[in-house]
Amino acid sequence: MKPRDDKKADDIYKATLSLVKAKGLAGITMGEIAREANIATGTLYIYFKNKSELINSLFTVCRNASAAVYFKNFETSMPFKTGFKTIWYNLLNYRIKRFEEAVFIDQCYHSPFITETTKEMTKKLFMPLYSLIDSGKQQQLIKDHDTIMLLTFMAGSINETVKHAYYANRKITKEVAEEMFQMCWDGIKA
Amino acid sequence: MKPRDDKKADDIYKATLSLVKAKGLAGITMGEIAREANIATGTLYIYFKNKSELINSLFTVCRNASAAVYFKNFETSMPFKTGFKTIWYNLLNYRIKRFEEAVFIDQCYHSPFITETTKEMTKKLFMPLYSLIDSGKQQQLIKDHDTIMLLTFMAGSINETVKHAYYANRKITKEVAEEMFQMCWDGIKA
DNA sequence: TTTTTAAGTGAATATTTATTCATTAATTTT
DNA sequence: AAAATTAATGAATAAATATTCACTTAAAAA
């Protein structure tokens, strides 16, 4: 029996991400994905039942990967600001390093491929962030606004800035990143 | 000679926006657009040469509409903060009221339909915003960071918050809007 | 080594979707 | 009122794309 090549599913994912970044979800075909991944069209269907399942499956992989990264180096015992900054930088670095995944996830949200249940599960994954913000509010270190609003403010500035840097072909230096963090912090602090 | 029905092009635009919001750019077909607009498929081709031209044309219409709205009630003579706030609220209200257009524009950016020249023209339309930010920096009212970074920070928080409110099915009240503005202002002020 | 099993292939087929076109209907012009 | 012109229609066709399948190849088990 010939075993399945683990690397191949990954190649397919990579090819898909790269094509979506270049042409959008509306622009990709199974044929192109196969070509980009250096495999035959038929092989795609060994690894994924159909296009929809490929997209959904990639969405789940990306989302889980991102959720895992958000809490790297974070300890509940940290002072609030330190913890917040840790997560802020994790988010920024993730968006920079895996820009393609961010674009893909954004596009999926308004697409016929992703099911409602998949979207629901995504919400749950980010629950831990809520507790962090809540604790900051309890310690009166940050503004007493709606938790989701505060989180969204944080995420929004990062997302948009990374997107812009990418399109304008600019690198986000250490100094710029620190400036960005300062703006975000000044915005939410009490 | 039968005259062309001016309302029809608008119906087609509306139908397209509505479908893109619901299923994404990847999910729409000319047939569906026609059905949603209550016309025959062939009629689409009287008003637009093909799908690509329809999308591009709608993109341009949306973009120009948004640019026009940004400077409503704004006077160069205003104190910086007043002017900034005016534009901030214009942006917020536009995003709320025309959520579909915002989604559409976002999706177009990574799509095979929009040409590079169209993207270039978009940049130019928003030049006036740059001068506003520059003047705020000169008066030392806001942080001396890169202009685009400041603008992006502003736009990012608005976009993401409106998006979130939409998906979570929450209304952005006057109070919430004011909180949001405060966060943005605290973030950028010197 | 031989057999077995599943992966891998890519041309063939099925399906979906864009686009055209012969025809009809609605206006305007004469 | 008749002629002329163009919009509007939707079934027919063309084009693009997803999916299958008969076949080949590679690896594992016997």
Tab-separated table of C-alpha atoms (C1' of nucleotides) in Angstrom:
chain	number	residue	atom	x	y	z
A	1	MET	CA	0.000	0.000	0.000
A	2	LYS	CA	1.292	3.369	-0.903
A	3	PRO	CA	0.911	5.774	2.033
A	4	ARG	CA	-0.500	9.227	1.722
A	5	ASP	CA	2.059	11.986	1.434
A	6	ASP	CA	1.614	14.222	4.448
A	7	LYS	CA	3.514	17.004	2.790
A	8	LYS	CA	1.004	17.115	-0.022
A	9	ALA	CA	-1.979	18.418	1.904
A	10	ASP	CA	0.305	21.144	3.113
A	11	ASP	CA	1.410	21.951	-0.420
A	12	ILE	CA	-2.213	22.266	-1.422
A	13	TYR	CA	-2.897	24.619	1.464
A	14	LYS	CA	0.110	26.735	0.611
A	15	ALA	CA	-0.853	26.921	-3.041
A	16	THR	CA	-4.382	27.944	-2.151
A	17	LEU	CA	-3.262	30.686	0.211
A	18	SER	CA	-0.870	32.055	-2.319
A	19	LEU	CA	-3.493	32.144	-5.047
A	20	VAL	CA	-6.143	33.693	-2.826
A	21	LYS	CA	-3.752	36.440	-1.850
A	22	ALA	CA	-3.014	37.094	-5.520
A	23	LYS	CA	-6.483	36.806	-7.023
A	24	GLY	CA	-8.988	36.469	-4.249
A	25	LEU	CA	-11.338	33.667	-3.398
A	26	ALA	CA	-13.364	34.548	-6.473
A	27	GLY	CA	-10.399	33.970	-8.725
A	28	ILE	CA	-9.184	30.511	-7.864
A	29	THR	CA	-9.932	27.249	-9.626
A	30	MET	CA	-9.120	23.679	-8.658
A	31	GLY	CA	-6.970	23.421	-11.762
A	32	GLU	CA	-4.847	26.364	-10.744
A	33	ILE	CA	-4.473	25.128	-7.214
A	34	ALA	CA	-3.222	21.811	-8.545
A	35	ARG	CA	-0.771	23.475	-10.903
A	36	GLU	CA	0.512	25.763	-8.164
A	37	ALA	CA	0.977	22.764	-5.869
A	38	ASN	CA	2.684	20.723	-8.593
A	39	ILE	CA	0.207	17.896	-8.554
A	40	ALA	CA	-2.484	16.594	-10.863
A	41	THR	CA	-6.014	17.901	-10.581
A	42	GLY	CA	-7.265	14.476	-9.639
A	43	THR	CA	-4.895	14.309	-6.700
A	44	LEU	CA	-6.698	17.208	-5.072
A	45	TYR	CA	-9.701	14.947	-4.753
A	46	ILE	CA	-7.726	12.334	-2.869
A	47	TYR	CA	-6.993	14.834	-0.128
A	48	PHE	CA	-10.237	16.802	-0.205
A	49	LYS	CA	-13.711	15.695	-1.165
A	50	ASN	CA	-14.338	18.861	-3.153
A	51	LYS	CA	-13.535	22.529	-3.395
A	52	SER	CA	-15.826	23.565	-0.605
A	53	GLU	CA	-14.266	21.079	1.791
A	54	LEU	CA	-10.777	22.224	0.851
A	55	ILE	CA	-11.635	25.824	1.643
A	56	ASN	CA	-13.393	24.977	4.884
A	57	SER	CA	-10.600	22.754	6.003
A	58	LEU	CA	-7.972	25.391	5.251
A	59	PHE	CA	-10.062	27.946	7.082
A	60	THR	CA	-10.105	25.775	10.186
A	61	VAL	CA	-6.374	25.134	10.006
A	62	CYS	CA	-5.583	28.832	9.696
A	63	ARG	CA	-7.929	29.844	12.432
A	64	ASN	CA	-6.577	27.286	14.873
A	65	ALA	CA	-3.009	28.214	14.054
A	66	SER	CA	-3.714	31.850	14.721
A	67	ALA	CA	-5.506	31.160	17.992
A	68	ALA	CA	-2.556	29.083	19.178
A	69	VAL	CA	-0.127	31.900	18.471
A	70	TYR	CA	-2.054	34.626	20.259
A	71	PHE	CA	-1.177	33.359	23.724
A	72	LYS	CA	2.458	32.523	23.166
A	73	ASN	CA	4.634	33.681	26.095
A	74	PHE	CA	1.567	34.883	27.906
A	75	GLU	CA	1.144	34.072	31.620
A	76	THR	CA	-1.938	34.842	33.648
A	77	SER	CA	0.365	35.967	36.445
A	78	MET	CA	1.799	38.827	34.388
A	79	PRO	CA	0.856	42.412	35.190
A	80	PHE	CA	-2.014	43.399	32.933
A	81	LYS	CA	-0.109	45.741	30.678
A	82	THR	CA	2.710	43.250	30.156
A	83	GLY	CA	0.236	40.546	29.235
A	84	PHE	CA	-1.686	42.851	26.962
A	85	LYS	CA	1.473	43.930	25.211
A	86	THR	CA	2.604	40.337	24.787
A	87	ILE	CA	-0.626	39.427	23.088
A	88	TRP	CA	-0.660	42.614	21.048
A	89	TYR	CA	2.751	41.792	19.650
A	90	ASN	CA	1.808	38.177	19.039
A	91	LEU	CA	-1.123	39.398	17.009
A	92	LEU	CA	0.944	41.886	15.075
A	93	ASN	CA	3.693	39.401	14.294
A	94	TYR	CA	1.234	36.774	13.264
A	95	ARG	CA	-0.475	39.136	10.865
A	96	ILE	CA	2.837	40.213	9.396
A	97	LYS	CA	4.381	36.792	9.079
A	98	ARG	CA	1.263	35.081	7.831
A	99	PHE	CA	-0.310	37.807	5.824
A	100	GLU	CA	-1.743	35.338	3.339
A	101	GLU	CA	-3.684	33.541	6.026
A	102	ALA	CA	-5.167	36.768	7.288
A	103	VAL	CA	-6.331	37.704	3.801
A	104	PHE	CA	-7.786	34.262	3.306
A	105	ILE	CA	-9.712	34.302	6.571
A	106	ASP	CA	-11.081	37.760	5.831
A	107	GLN	CA	-12.312	36.685	2.433
A	108	CYS	CA	-13.833	33.484	3.728
A	109	TYR	CA	-16.055	35.335	6.096
A	110	HIS	CA	-18.173	36.577	3.213
A	111	SER	CA	-18.101	33.507	1.059
A	112	PRO	CA	-20.416	30.692	0.151
A	113	PHE	CA	-17.941	28.142	1.448
A	114	ILE	CA	-17.809	28.724	5.172
A	115	THR	CA	-20.708	27.374	7.190
A	116	GLU	CA	-22.368	29.112	10.113
A	117	THR	CA	-21.174	26.467	12.568
A	118	THR	CA	-17.591	27.059	11.523
A	119	LYS	CA	-18.092	30.733	12.251
A	120	GLU	CA	-19.577	29.948	15.656
A	121	MET	CA	-16.574	27.850	16.622
A	122	THR	CA	-14.293	30.707	15.700
A	123	LYS	CA	-15.931	32.932	18.279
A	124	LYS	CA	-15.346	30.402	21.031
A	125	LEU	CA	-11.648	30.129	20.298
A	126	PHE	CA	-11.083	33.720	21.203
A	127	MET	CA	-12.871	33.659	24.535
A	128	PRO	CA	-9.602	33.824	26.548
A	129	LEU	CA	-8.982	37.284	25.148
A	130	TYR	CA	-12.229	38.408	26.708
A	131	SER	CA	-11.093	37.445	30.202
A	132	LEU	CA	-7.876	39.360	29.744
A	133	ILE	CA	-9.738	42.533	28.863
A	134	ASP	CA	-12.208	41.990	31.674
A	135	SER	CA	-9.410	41.741	34.196
A	136	GLY	CA	-7.904	44.981	32.904
A	137	LYS	CA	-11.229	46.676	33.396
A	138	GLN	CA	-11.586	45.332	36.943
A	139	GLN	CA	-8.163	46.731	37.837
A	140	GLN	CA	-9.320	50.038	36.323
A	141	LEU	CA	-6.299	50.100	34.063
A	142	ILE	CA	-8.322	50.410	30.912
A	143	LYS	CA	-11.520	52.192	29.957
A	144	ASP	CA	-14.754	50.708	31.177
A	145	HIS	CA	-16.189	50.135	27.704
A	146	ASP	CA	-17.762	47.075	26.179
A	147	THR	CA	-15.180	44.277	26.097
A	148	ILE	CA	-15.792	43.388	22.494
A	149	MET	CA	-15.465	47.016	21.511
A	150	LEU	CA	-12.092	47.282	23.220
A	151	LEU	CA	-10.878	44.074	21.598
A	152	THR	CA	-12.122	45.162	18.239
A	153	PHE	CA	-10.358	48.474	18.574
A	154	MET	CA	-7.137	46.629	19.292
A	155	ALA	CA	-7.505	44.125	16.473
A	156	GLY	CA	-8.752	46.687	13.985
A	157	SER	CA	-5.752	48.923	14.230
A	158	ILE	CA	-3.380	46.009	13.843
A	159	ASN	CA	-5.181	44.464	10.902
A	160	GLU	CA	-5.521	47.635	8.956
A	161	THR	CA	-1.957	48.717	9.567
A	162	VAL	CA	-0.501	45.411	8.454
A	163	LYS	CA	-2.735	45.403	5.415
A	164	HIS	CA	-1.638	48.873	4.519
A	165	ALA	CA	2.038	48.153	5.063
A	166	TYR	CA	1.700	45.210	2.767
A	167	TYR	CA	0.060	47.074	-0.080
A	168	ALA	CA	2.352	50.055	0.217
A	169	ASN	CA	5.250	47.619	0.295
A	170	ARG	CA	6.630	49.028	3.540
A	171	LYS	CA	8.297	47.103	6.305
A	172	ILE	CA	6.978	47.543	9.834
A	173	THR	CA	10.117	48.318	11.805
A	174	LYS	CA	10.572	47.799	15.547
A	175	GLU	CA	10.141	51.554	16.023
A	176	VAL	CA	6.934	51.724	13.999
A	177	ALA	CA	5.553	48.722	15.848
A	178	GLU	CA	6.253	50.392	19.159
A	179	GLU	CA	4.550	53.571	17.966
A	180	MET	CA	1.546	51.524	16.943
A	181	PHE	CA	1.370	49.830	20.284
A	182	GLN	CA	1.581	53.174	22.038
A	183	MET	CA	-1.362	54.489	20.028
A	184	CYS	CA	-3.414	51.438	20.840
A	185	TRP	CA	-2.541	51.586	24.509
A	186	ASP	CA	-3.220	55.318	24.779
A	187	GLY	CA	-6.580	54.629	23.170
A	188	ILE	CA	-7.737	52.002	25.628
A	189	LYS	CA	-6.018	52.977	28.871
A	190	ALA	CA	-8.201	54.437	31.619
B	1	MET	CA	-36.598	54.479	-30.083
B	2	LYS	CA	-37.073	53.017	-26.672
B	3	PRO	CA	-34.997	54.875	-24.122
B	4	ARG	CA	-32.770	53.168	-21.604
B	5	ASP	CA	-34.219	52.882	-18.131
B	6	ASP	CA	-31.973	54.860	-15.815
B	7	LYS	CA	-33.306	53.092	-12.773
B	8	LYS	CA	-32.167	49.749	-14.124
B	9	ALA	CA	-28.428	50.240	-13.797
B	10	ASP	CA	-29.074	51.198	-10.213
B	11	ASP	CA	-31.171	48.099	-9.625
B	12	ILE	CA	-28.314	46.007	-10.945
B	13	TYR	CA	-25.864	47.712	-8.612
B	14	LYS	CA	-28.143	47.201	-5.645
B	15	ALA	CA	-28.681	43.555	-6.465
B	16	THR	CA	-24.955	42.987	-6.789
B	17	LEU	CA	-24.146	44.647	-3.474
B	18	SER	CA	-26.788	42.674	-1.709
B	19	LEU	CA	-25.558	39.378	-3.119
B	20	VAL	CA	-21.912	40.123	-2.415
B	21	LYS	CA	-22.740	40.898	1.176
B	22	ALA	CA	-24.611	37.624	1.469
B	23	LYS	CA	-22.317	35.279	-0.442
B	24	GLY	CA	-19.145	37.112	-1.280
B	25	LEU	CA	-17.656	38.037	-4.606
B	26	ALA	CA	-16.816	34.375	-5.114
B	27	GLY	CA	-20.432	33.377	-4.853
B	28	ILE	CA	-22.224	35.587	-7.328
B	29	THR	CA	-23.285	34.754	-10.856
B	30	MET	CA	-24.727	36.924	-13.586
B	31	GLY	CA	-27.892	34.844	-13.473
B	32	GLU	CA	-28.407	35.529	-9.819
B	33	ILE	CA	-27.735	39.213	-10.189
B	34	ALA	CA	-30.365	39.374	-12.908
B	35	ARG	CA	-32.913	37.490	-10.832
B	36	GLU	CA	-32.244	39.681	-7.788
B	37	ALA	CA	-32.659	42.787	-9.946
B	38	ASN	CA	-35.851	41.436	-11.539
B	39	ILE	CA	-34.592	41.571	-15.091
B	40	ALA	CA	-33.555	39.036	-17.698
B	41	THR	CA	-29.971	37.841	-17.873
B	42	GLY	CA	-29.550	39.325	-21.294
B	43	THR	CA	-30.537	42.760	-20.051
B	44	LEU	CA	-27.431	42.838	-17.875
B	45	TYR	CA	-25.407	42.901	-21.062
B	46	ILE	CA	-27.191	45.978	-22.335
B	47	TYR	CA	-25.999	47.958	-19.347
B	48	PHE	CA	-22.601	46.311	-18.853
B	49	LYS	CA	-20.304	44.725	-21.392
B	50	ASN	CA	-19.539	41.795	-19.124
B	51	LYS	CA	-19.196	40.707	-15.528
B	52	SER	CA	-15.796	42.238	-15.052
B	53	GLU	CA	-16.986	45.613	-16.265
B	54	LEU	CA	-20.012	45.472	-14.006
B	55	ILE	CA	-17.837	44.848	-10.966
B	56	ASN	CA	-15.296	47.499	-11.887
B	57	SER	CA	-17.958	50.030	-12.598
B	58	LEU	CA	-19.724	49.359	-9.304
B	59	PHE	CA	-16.396	49.600	-7.521
B	60	THR	CA	-15.803	53.041	-8.977
B	61	VAL	CA	-19.295	54.222	-8.106
B	62	CYS	CA	-18.956	53.066	-4.500
B	63	ARG	CA	-15.521	54.509	-4.086
B	64	ASN	CA	-16.515	57.910	-5.430
B	65	ALA	CA	-19.635	57.966	-3.296
B	66	SER	CA	-17.610	57.246	-0.200
B	67	ALA	CA	-14.978	59.845	-1.006
B	68	ALA	CA	-17.688	62.447	-1.483
B	69	VAL	CA	-19.175	61.728	1.910
B	70	TYR	CA	-15.943	61.914	3.890
B	71	PHE	CA	-15.696	65.677	3.686
B	72	LYS	CA	-19.312	66.549	4.294
B	73	ASN	CA	-19.661	69.510	6.690
B	74	PHE	CA	-15.911	69.847	6.843
B	75	GLU	CA	-14.320	73.311	6.556
B	76	THR	CA	-10.614	73.946	6.327
B	77	SER	CA	-11.100	76.822	8.730
B	78	MET	CA	-12.277	74.548	11.557
B	79	PRO	CA	-10.012	73.908	14.532
B	80	PHE	CA	-8.133	70.684	13.882
B	81	LYS	CA	-9.940	68.542	16.396
B	82	THR	CA	-13.355	69.677	15.200
B	83	GLY	CA	-12.453	68.910	11.613
B	84	PHE	CA	-10.982	65.577	12.551
B	85	LYS	CA	-14.065	64.646	14.505
B	86	THR	CA	-16.335	65.690	11.657
B	87	ILE	CA	-14.527	63.440	9.254
B	88	TRP	CA	-14.299	60.643	11.785
B	89	TYR	CA	-18.078	60.691	12.182
B	90	ASN	CA	-18.634	60.915	8.445
B	91	LEU	CA	-16.545	57.821	8.033
B	92	LEU	CA	-18.325	55.974	10.787
B	93	ASN	CA	-21.775	56.856	9.537
B	94	TYR	CA	-20.904	55.974	6.003
B	95	ARG	CA	-19.654	52.571	7.051
B	96	ILE	CA	-22.743	51.933	9.101
B	97	LYS	CA	-25.277	53.156	6.597
B	98	ARG	CA	-23.630	51.595	3.584
B	99	PHE	CA	-22.221	48.481	5.064
B	100	GLU	CA	-22.756	46.543	1.853
B	101	GLU	CA	-20.575	48.921	-0.099
B	102	ALA	CA	-17.783	48.619	2.420
B	103	VAL	CA	-17.868	44.845	2.223
B	104	PHE	CA	-17.898	44.986	-1.538
B	105	ILE	CA	-14.924	47.331	-1.742
B	106	ASP	CA	-12.953	45.212	0.713
B	107	GLN	CA	-13.569	42.083	-1.309
B	108	CYS	CA	-12.746	43.739	-4.591
B	109	TYR	CA	-9.311	44.638	-3.420
B	110	HIS	CA	-8.241	41.016	-3.619
B	111	SER	CA	-10.089	40.009	-6.709
B	112	PRO	CA	-9.306	39.344	-10.332
B	113	PHE	CA	-11.747	42.026	-11.405
B	114	ILE	CA	-10.220	45.262	-10.242
B	115	THR	CA	-7.358	46.595	-12.305
B	116	GLU	CA	-4.205	48.212	-10.940
B	117	THR	CA	-5.102	51.585	-12.439
B	118	THR	CA	-8.424	51.548	-10.617
B	119	LYS	CA	-6.533	50.944	-7.400
B	120	GLU	CA	-4.155	53.807	-8.144
B	121	MET	CA	-7.015	56.220	-8.666
B	122	THR	CA	-8.454	55.219	-5.328
B	123	LYS	CA	-5.318	56.358	-3.556
B	124	LYS	CA	-5.492	59.783	-5.129
B	125	LEU	CA	-9.072	60.346	-4.015
B	126	PHE	CA	-8.057	60.231	-0.396
B	127	MET	CA	-5.210	62.699	-0.628
B	128	PRO	CA	-7.148	65.477	1.162
B	129	LEU	CA	-7.184	63.358	4.288
B	130	TYR	CA	-3.399	63.427	4.260
B	131	SER	CA	-3.283	67.216	4.427
B	132	LEU	CA	-5.631	67.221	7.365
B	133	ILE	CA	-3.391	64.888	9.327
B	134	ASP	CA	-0.302	66.832	8.324
B	135	SER	CA	-1.786	70.047	9.628
B	136	GLY	CA	-2.582	68.368	12.938
B	137	LYS	CA	1.024	67.260	13.224
B	138	GLN	CA	2.305	70.764	12.450
B	139	GLN	CA	0.158	72.187	15.223
B	140	GLN	CA	1.572	69.483	17.491
B	141	LEU	CA	-1.917	68.367	18.386
B	142	ILE	CA	-1.332	64.790	17.339
B	143	LYS	CA	1.613	62.413	17.518
B	144	ASP	CA	4.430	62.950	15.065
B	145	HIS	CA	4.082	59.570	13.419
B	146	ASP	CA	3.888	58.621	9.772
B	147	THR	CA	0.741	60.181	8.269
B	148	ILE	CA	-0.446	57.012	6.650
B	149	MET	CA	0.014	55.144	9.886
B	150	LEU	CA	-2.132	57.630	11.741
B	151	LEU	CA	-4.823	57.509	9.083
B	152	THR	CA	-4.766	53.767	9.020
B	153	PHE	CA	-5.112	53.641	12.764
B	154	MET	CA	-8.172	55.835	12.516
B	155	ALA	CA	-9.766	53.944	9.654
B	156	GLY	CA	-8.888	50.535	11.053
B	157	SER	CA	-10.677	51.014	14.313
B	158	ILE	CA	-13.789	52.280	12.573
B	159	ASN	CA	-13.908	49.552	9.978
B	160	GLU	CA	-13.408	46.731	12.385
B	161	THR	CA	-15.898	48.055	14.887
B	162	VAL	CA	-18.612	48.498	12.310
B	163	LYS	CA	-17.919	45.063	10.909
B	164	HIS	CA	-18.161	43.564	14.326
B	165	ALA	CA	-21.319	45.402	15.242
B	166	TYR	CA	-22.871	44.141	12.062
B	167	TYR	CA	-22.032	40.489	12.627
B	168	ALA	CA	-22.949	40.575	16.285
B	169	ASN	CA	-26.177	42.287	15.290
B	170	ARG	CA	-25.632	45.200	17.652
B	171	LYS	CA	-26.547	48.782	17.052
B	172	ILE	CA	-23.844	51.402	17.484
B	173	THR	CA	-25.510	53.930	19.775
B	174	LYS	CA	-24.566	57.589	20.118
B	175	GLU	CA	-22.822	56.753	23.377
B	176	VAL	CA	-20.819	53.885	21.903
B	177	ALA	CA	-19.828	56.035	18.942
B	178	GLU	CA	-18.590	58.731	21.268
B	179	GLU	CA	-16.591	56.167	23.245
B	180	MET	CA	-15.068	54.933	20.038
B	181	PHE	CA	-14.108	58.406	18.980
B	182	GLN	CA	-12.536	59.037	22.367
B	183	MET	CA	-10.397	55.917	22.032
B	184	CYS	CA	-9.273	56.942	18.597
B	185	TRP	CA	-8.495	60.466	19.681
B	186	ASP	CA	-6.626	59.367	22.812
B	187	GLY	CA	-4.599	57.090	20.573
B	188	ILE	CA	-3.443	59.727	18.145
B	189	LYS	CA	-3.321	62.900	20.255
B	190	ALA	CA	0.136	64.231	21.123
C	1	DT	C1'	9.629	-11.682	-5.292
C	2	DT	C1'	4.969	-11.460	-5.924
C	3	DT	C1'	0.719	-9.627	-4.587
C	4	DT	C1'	-2.044	-6.186	-2.907
C	5	DT	C1'	-3.460	-1.732	-1.999
C	6	DA	C1'	-3.901	2.860	-2.358
C	7	DA	C1'	-1.759	7.123	-4.341
C	8	DG	C1'	-1.109	9.698	-8.404
C	9	DT	C1'	-2.274	11.032	-13.160
C	10	DG	C1'	-4.575	13.821	-16.644
C	11	DA	C1'	-7.759	13.266	-20.270
C	12	DA	C1'	-12.769	12.772	-20.474
C	13	DT	C1'	-17.197	14.085	-18.621
C	14	DA	C1'	-20.452	16.656	-16.057
C	15	DT	C1'	-21.766	20.830	-14.288
C	16	DT	C1'	-22.007	25.442	-13.817
C	17	DT	C1'	-21.884	29.965	-15.555
C	18	DA	C1'	-21.037	33.697	-18.916
C	19	DT	C1'	-22.421	35.412	-23.080
C	20	DT	C1'	-24.989	35.642	-27.377
C	21	DC	C1'	-28.896	36.061	-30.346
C	22	DA	C1'	-33.357	35.561	-32.610
C	23	DT	C1'	-37.478	37.420	-31.231
C	24	DT	C1'	-40.836	40.543	-28.960
C	25	DA	C1'	-42.170	44.884	-26.822
C	26	DA	C1'	-41.933	49.663	-26.033
C	27	DT	C1'	-40.962	54.299	-27.436
C	28	DT	C1'	-39.938	57.981	-30.552
C	29	DT	C1'	-39.895	60.007	-34.994
C	30	DT	C1'	-41.820	60.859	-39.355
D	1	DA	C1'	-50.613	55.430	-37.887
D	2	DA	C1'	-46.607	53.438	-39.817
D	3	DA	C1'	-41.719	53.041	-39.646
D	4	DA	C1'	-37.646	52.933	-37.230
D	5	DT	C1'	-34.885	52.121	-33.444
D	6	DT	C1'	-33.411	50.229	-29.381
D	7	DA	C1'	-34.583	47.986	-24.909
D	8	DA	C1'	-35.888	43.651	-22.978
D	9	DT	C1'	-36.385	38.721	-22.982
D	10	DG	C1'	-34.862	34.027	-22.017
D	11	DA	C1'	-33.705	29.976	-24.409
D	12	DA	C1'	-29.594	28.399	-26.828
D	13	DT	C1'	-24.658	28.296	-27.088
D	14	DA	C1'	-20.039	28.871	-25.646
D	15	DA	C1'	-16.682	28.858	-22.222
D	16	DA	C1'	-14.941	27.868	-17.941
D	17	DT	C1'	-14.572	24.876	-14.152
D	18	DA	C1'	-15.417	21.002	-11.033
D	19	DT	C1'	-15.308	16.294	-10.691
D	20	DT	C1'	-14.684	11.513	-12.180
D	21	DC	C1'	-12.376	7.469	-13.788
D	22	DA	C1'	-9.599	4.098	-16.310
D	23	DC	C1'	-5.084	3.628	-15.967
D	24	DT	C1'	-0.173	3.821	-14.129
D	25	DT	C1'	3.042	3.956	-10.372
D	26	DA	C1'	4.922	3.426	-5.847
D	27	DA	C1'	5.092	1.431	-1.516
D	28	DA	C1'	3.860	-2.176	1.941
D	29	DA	C1'	2.580	-6.806	3.103
D	30	DA	C1'	2.710	-11.569	2.082
